């Protein structure tokens, strides 16, 4: 491709740049800082511009941009020295499935943030997209190029793991165990 | 649909994400309205989401970032346009070299035959006694060949130019000088070298020059042909001129004229 026609540039500005505020927020949340988020978003938009000849006018530009954003984020993460997952993916998912941890009564922003940060990357991204950004399962599936069933499965594990992290780091008295769904009982019931 | 606590906990997040079917949603709401534990869990999960949104909220300046992105895309676009321009220039150069190479490799297979045929079709039809008419020649020759007859020379011993004109033949556009004397008619043709190289024939060197003179016979006529940078010259005769080097004199004069055009 030798360049993109000027009229495509006008269209790009019209249909893609309108999503900057939303995607900037997501990028900052993915990266954990506003500055890194800005860099990620700029790279995302440059990738989008380079690929804009493949974008079909009239289709969902927001979903297309989400896909590029997540791909770019993933590629950047691969480039950096790979950060080992704080929790092993499979083990974490299995744990979350086995134990439906109740949410603690006492919740602080710091505790929630710490629990979120401890989530494995795949789960954290999905929790962010769906539970924070409000994407539908279908939109999240499209953005991540995975089936809807995979989204639901990962979300279930991610949310369960988040609650587990909160429960494990919450003061003993603040777990919602009083509701009759305490962890040890569940472990016994399921084993 | 009646849901138990276990089921309600399982679908609770999907309820918060508004992903439940209408039927399950009703069952969920009925259960939560009656079950204090599940209602409390629902509130805690709503609180987790709210805290997540709150704690993950970074101060961002969307307008500034939009301007930054626009600037980056502008720069990218200009860069692509430069690449495209350079690419177009490179492609043109490659194409020009390829065409030149191809043209250089092409051979004008009909070159000798066409000159002999046009000699028969045109030069031999001039009536006896035709005399050169400078005005007529000036009218019938076009640029850049309008002075060709004068440049070649109107008289060469017993041979005299009797006419000169542009002579279209089989897609060619010859400048045709008709010469008569010593009981025979000669044709001097000049054309642009648009059809490739002269076919291989035995050659001699043009007297007083470095050009090869291709010699051959077509349709019973002798053809002497010379290739300059951008033109081809053909001298067609029934037999060798007398004196024999007269044909070379005529060709040499014509070459000098053509080279003047090519400067």
PDB file of N, CA, C and O in Angstrom, chain B residues 92-123:
ATOM      1  N   UNK B  92       8.891   4.479 -12.049  1.00  0.00           N
ATOM      2  CA  UNK B  92       8.992   5.074 -13.381  1.00  0.00           C
ATOM      3  C   UNK B  92      10.373   4.803 -13.973  1.00  0.00           C
ATOM      4  O   UNK B  92      10.507   4.467 -15.151  1.00  0.00           O
ATOM      5  N   UNK B  93      11.397   4.966 -13.120  1.00  0.00           N
ATOM      6  CA  UNK B  93      12.761   4.730 -13.609  1.00  0.00           C
ATOM      7  C   UNK B  93      12.938   3.277 -14.044  1.00  0.00           C
ATOM      8  O   UNK B  93      13.485   3.000 -15.107  1.00  0.00           O
ATOM      9  N   UNK B  94      12.446   2.391 -13.204  1.00  0.00           N
ATOM     10  CA  UNK B  94      12.559   0.961 -13.533  1.00  0.00           C
ATOM     11  C   UNK B  94      11.828   0.674 -14.840  1.00  0.00           C
ATOM     12  O   UNK B  94      12.336  -0.026 -15.722  1.00  0.00           O
ATOM     13  N   UNK B  95      10.624   1.264 -14.963  1.00  0.00           N
ATOM     14  CA  UNK B  95       9.836   1.037 -16.182  1.00  0.00           C
ATOM     15  C   UNK B  95      10.567   1.589 -17.398  1.00  0.00           C
ATOM     16  O   UNK B  95      10.616   0.956 -18.458  1.00  0.00           O
ATOM     17  N   UNK B  96      11.163   2.793 -17.231  1.00  0.00           N
ATOM     18  CA  UNK B  96      11.859   3.421 -18.355  1.00  0.00           C
ATOM     19  C   UNK B  96      13.050   2.557 -18.788  1.00  0.00           C
ATOM     20  O   UNK B  96      13.278   2.333 -19.978  1.00  0.00           O
ATOM     21  N   UNK B  97      13.782   2.075 -17.776  1.00  0.00           N
ATOM     22  CA  UNK B  97      14.942   1.219 -18.094  1.00  0.00           C
ATOM     23  C   UNK B  97      14.471  -0.062 -18.787  1.00  0.00           C
ATOM     24  O   UNK B  97      15.049  -0.504 -19.781  1.00  0.00           O
ATOM     25  N   UNK B  98      13.354  -0.609 -18.261  1.00  0.00           N
ATOM     26  CA  UNK B  98      12.832  -1.851 -18.838  1.00  0.00           C
ATOM     27  C   UNK B  98      12.383  -1.631 -20.279  1.00  0.00           C
ATOM     28  O   UNK B  98      12.659  -2.449 -21.162  1.00  0.00           O
ATOM     29  N   UNK B  99      11.689  -0.502 -20.494  1.00  0.00           N
ATOM     30  CA  UNK B  99      11.209  -0.205 -21.854  1.00  0.00           C
ATOM     31  C   UNK B  99      12.400  -0.004 -22.791  1.00  0.00           C
ATOM     32  O   UNK B  99      12.419  -0.513 -23.916  1.00  0.00           O
ATOM     33  N   UNK B 100      13.389   0.746 -22.289  1.00  0.00           N
ATOM     34  CA  UNK B 100      14.566   1.003 -23.127  1.00  0.00           C
ATOM     35  C   UNK B 100      15.266  -0.315 -23.468  1.00  0.00           C
ATOM     36  O   UNK B 100      15.665  -0.549 -24.609  1.00  0.00           O
ATOM     37  N   UNK B 101      15.362  -1.167 -22.445  1.00  0.00           N
ATOM     38  CA  UNK B 101      16.005  -2.461 -22.662  1.00  0.00           C
ATOM     39  C   UNK B 101      15.204  -3.281 -23.659  1.00  0.00           C
ATOM     40  O   UNK B 101      15.747  -3.852 -24.606  1.00  0.00           O
ATOM     41  N   UNK B 102      13.884  -3.259 -23.465  1.00  0.00           N
ATOM     42  CA  UNK B 102      13.003  -4.030 -24.343  1.00  0.00           C
ATOM     43  C   UNK B 102      13.071  -3.487 -25.774  1.00  0.00           C
ATOM     44  O   UNK B 102      13.184  -4.237 -26.739  1.00  0.00           O
ATOM     45  N   UNK B 103      13.025  -2.138 -25.860  1.00  0.00           N
ATOM     46  CA  UNK B 103      13.069  -1.524 -27.192  1.00  0.00           C
ATOM     47  C   UNK B 103      14.398  -1.854 -27.864  1.00  0.00           C
ATOM     48  O   UNK B 103      14.459  -2.098 -29.065  1.00  0.00           O
ATOM     49  N   UNK B 104      15.448  -1.848 -27.036  1.00  0.00           N
ATOM     50  CA  UNK B 104      16.767  -2.154 -27.580  1.00  0.00           C
ATOM     51  C   UNK B 104      16.859  -3.583 -28.066  1.00  0.00           C
ATOM     52  O   UNK B 104      17.581  -3.890 -29.010  1.00  0.00           O
ATOM     53  N   UNK B 105      16.090  -4.438 -27.432  1.00  0.00           N
ATOM     54  CA  UNK B 105      16.128  -5.853 -27.802  1.00  0.00           C
ATOM     55  C   UNK B 105      15.205  -6.157 -28.975  1.00  0.00           C
ATOM     56  O   UNK B 105      15.364  -7.173 -29.628  1.00  0.00           O
ATOM     57  N   UNK B 106      14.236  -5.260 -29.217  1.00  0.00           N
ATOM     58  CA  UNK B 106      13.284  -5.544 -30.292  1.00  0.00           C
ATOM     59  C   UNK B 106      13.955  -5.431 -31.647  1.00  0.00           C
ATOM     60  O   UNK B 106      14.864  -4.614 -31.825  1.00  0.00           O
ATOM     61  N   UNK B 107      13.471  -6.190 -32.580  1.00  0.00           N
ATOM     62  CA  UNK B 107      14.008  -6.125 -33.939  1.00  0.00           C
ATOM     63  C   UNK B 107      12.861  -5.774 -34.885  1.00  0.00           C
ATOM     64  O   UNK B 107      11.772  -6.346 -34.794  1.00  0.00           O
ATOM     65  N   UNK B 108      13.116  -4.802 -35.731  1.00  0.00           N
ATOM     66  CA  UNK B 108      12.117  -4.377 -36.719  1.00  0.00           C
ATOM     67  C   UNK B 108      12.242  -5.295 -37.939  1.00  0.00           C
ATOM     68  O   UNK B 108      12.879  -4.961 -38.931  1.00  0.00           O
ATOM     69  N   UNK B 109      11.596  -6.448 -37.837  1.00  0.00           N
ATOM     70  CA  UNK B 109      11.807  -7.510 -38.837  1.00  0.00           C
ATOM     71  C   UNK B 109      11.386  -7.084 -40.240  1.00  0.00           C
ATOM     72  O   UNK B 109      11.955  -7.541 -41.237  1.00  0.00           O
ATOM     73  N   UNK B 110      10.399  -6.187 -40.333  1.00  0.00           N
ATOM     74  CA  UNK B 110       9.876  -5.821 -41.656  1.00  0.00           C
ATOM     75  C   UNK B 110      10.564  -4.589 -42.232  1.00  0.00           C
ATOM     76  O   UNK B 110      10.138  -4.073 -43.271  1.00  0.00           O
ATOM     77  N   UNK B 111      11.602  -4.116 -41.543  1.00  0.00           N
ATOM     78  CA  UNK B 111      12.196  -2.834 -41.940  1.00  0.00           C
ATOM     79  C   UNK B 111      12.621  -2.820 -43.417  1.00  0.00           C
ATOM     80  O   UNK B 111      12.271  -1.896 -44.163  1.00  0.00           O
ATOM     81  N   UNK B 112      13.347  -3.837 -43.859  1.00  0.00           N
ATOM     82  CA  UNK B 112      13.857  -3.835 -45.232  1.00  0.00           C
ATOM     83  C   UNK B 112      12.732  -4.052 -46.239  1.00  0.00           C
ATOM     84  O   UNK B 112      12.660  -3.389 -47.272  1.00  0.00           O
ATOM     85  N   UNK B 113      11.864  -4.986 -45.910  1.00  0.00           N
ATOM     86  CA  UNK B 113      10.779  -5.306 -46.845  1.00  0.00           C
ATOM     87  C   UNK B 113       9.857  -4.108 -47.061  1.00  0.00           C
ATOM     88  O   UNK B 113       9.457  -3.800 -48.189  1.00  0.00           O
ATOM     89  N   UNK B 114       9.531  -3.412 -45.958  1.00  0.00           N
ATOM     90  CA  UNK B 114       8.606  -2.281 -46.079  1.00  0.00           C
ATOM     91  C   UNK B 114       9.214  -1.164 -46.927  1.00  0.00           C
ATOM     92  O   UNK B 114       8.516  -0.514 -47.722  1.00  0.00           O
ATOM     93  N   UNK B 115      10.521  -0.952 -46.768  1.00  0.00           N
ATOM     94  CA  UNK B 115      11.136   0.121 -47.562  1.00  0.00           C
ATOM     95  C   UNK B 115      11.127  -0.262 -49.052  1.00  0.00           C
ATOM     96  O   UNK B 115      10.876   0.582 -49.921  1.00  0.00           O
ATOM     97  N   UNK B 116      11.354  -1.541 -49.330  1.00  0.00           N
ATOM     98  CA  UNK B 116      11.316  -1.971 -50.737  1.00  0.00           C
ATOM     99  C   UNK B 116       9.891  -1.839 -51.298  1.00  0.00           C
ATOM    100  O   UNK B 116       9.690  -1.361 -52.428  1.00  0.00           O
ATOM    101  N   UNK B 117       8.910  -2.250 -50.508  1.00  0.00           N
ATOM    102  CA  UNK B 117       7.515  -2.157 -50.983  1.00  0.00           C
ATOM    103  C   UNK B 117       7.110  -0.711 -51.226  1.00  0.00           C
ATOM    104  O   UNK B 117       6.456  -0.388 -52.216  1.00  0.00           O
ATOM    105  N   UNK B 118       7.495   0.181 -50.296  1.00  0.00           N
ATOM    106  CA  UNK B 118       7.091   1.573 -50.477  1.00  0.00           C
ATOM    107  C   UNK B 118       7.823   2.191 -51.675  1.00  0.00           C
ATOM    108  O   UNK B 118       7.287   3.053 -52.369  1.00  0.00           O
ATOM    109  N   UNK B 119       9.052   1.746 -51.899  1.00  0.00           N
ATOM    110  CA  UNK B 119       9.781   2.217 -53.083  1.00  0.00           C
ATOM    111  C   UNK B 119       8.983   1.869 -54.345  1.00  0.00           C
ATOM    112  O   UNK B 119       8.786   2.719 -55.228  1.00  0.00           O
ATOM    113  N   UNK B 120       8.496   0.623 -54.374  1.00  0.00           N
ATOM    114  CA  UNK B 120       7.725   0.192 -55.544  1.00  0.00           C
ATOM    115  C   UNK B 120       6.410   0.965 -55.627  1.00  0.00           C
ATOM    116  O   UNK B 120       6.007   1.456 -56.687  1.00  0.00           O
ATOM    117  N   UNK B 121       5.740   1.086 -54.476  1.00  0.00           N
ATOM    118  CA  UNK B 121       4.408   1.686 -54.467  1.00  0.00           C
ATOM    119  C   UNK B 121       4.435   3.191 -54.702  1.00  0.00           C
ATOM    120  O   UNK B 121       3.456   3.755 -55.177  1.00  0.00           O
ATOM    121  N   UNK B 122       5.565   3.819 -54.373  1.00  0.00           N
ATOM    122  CA  UNK B 122       5.582   5.276 -54.442  1.00  0.00           C
ATOM    123  C   UNK B 122       6.604   5.789 -55.464  1.00  0.00           C
ATOM    124  O   UNK B 122       6.239   6.381 -56.479  1.00  0.00           O
ATOM    125  N   UNK B 123       7.877   5.510 -55.225  1.00  0.00           N
ATOM    126  CA  UNK B 123       8.927   6.135 -56.040  1.00  0.00           C
ATOM    127  C   UNK B 123       8.830   5.736 -57.509  1.00  0.00           C
ATOM    128  O   UNK B 123       9.028   6.566 -58.404  1.00  0.00           O
TER     129      UNK B 123
END
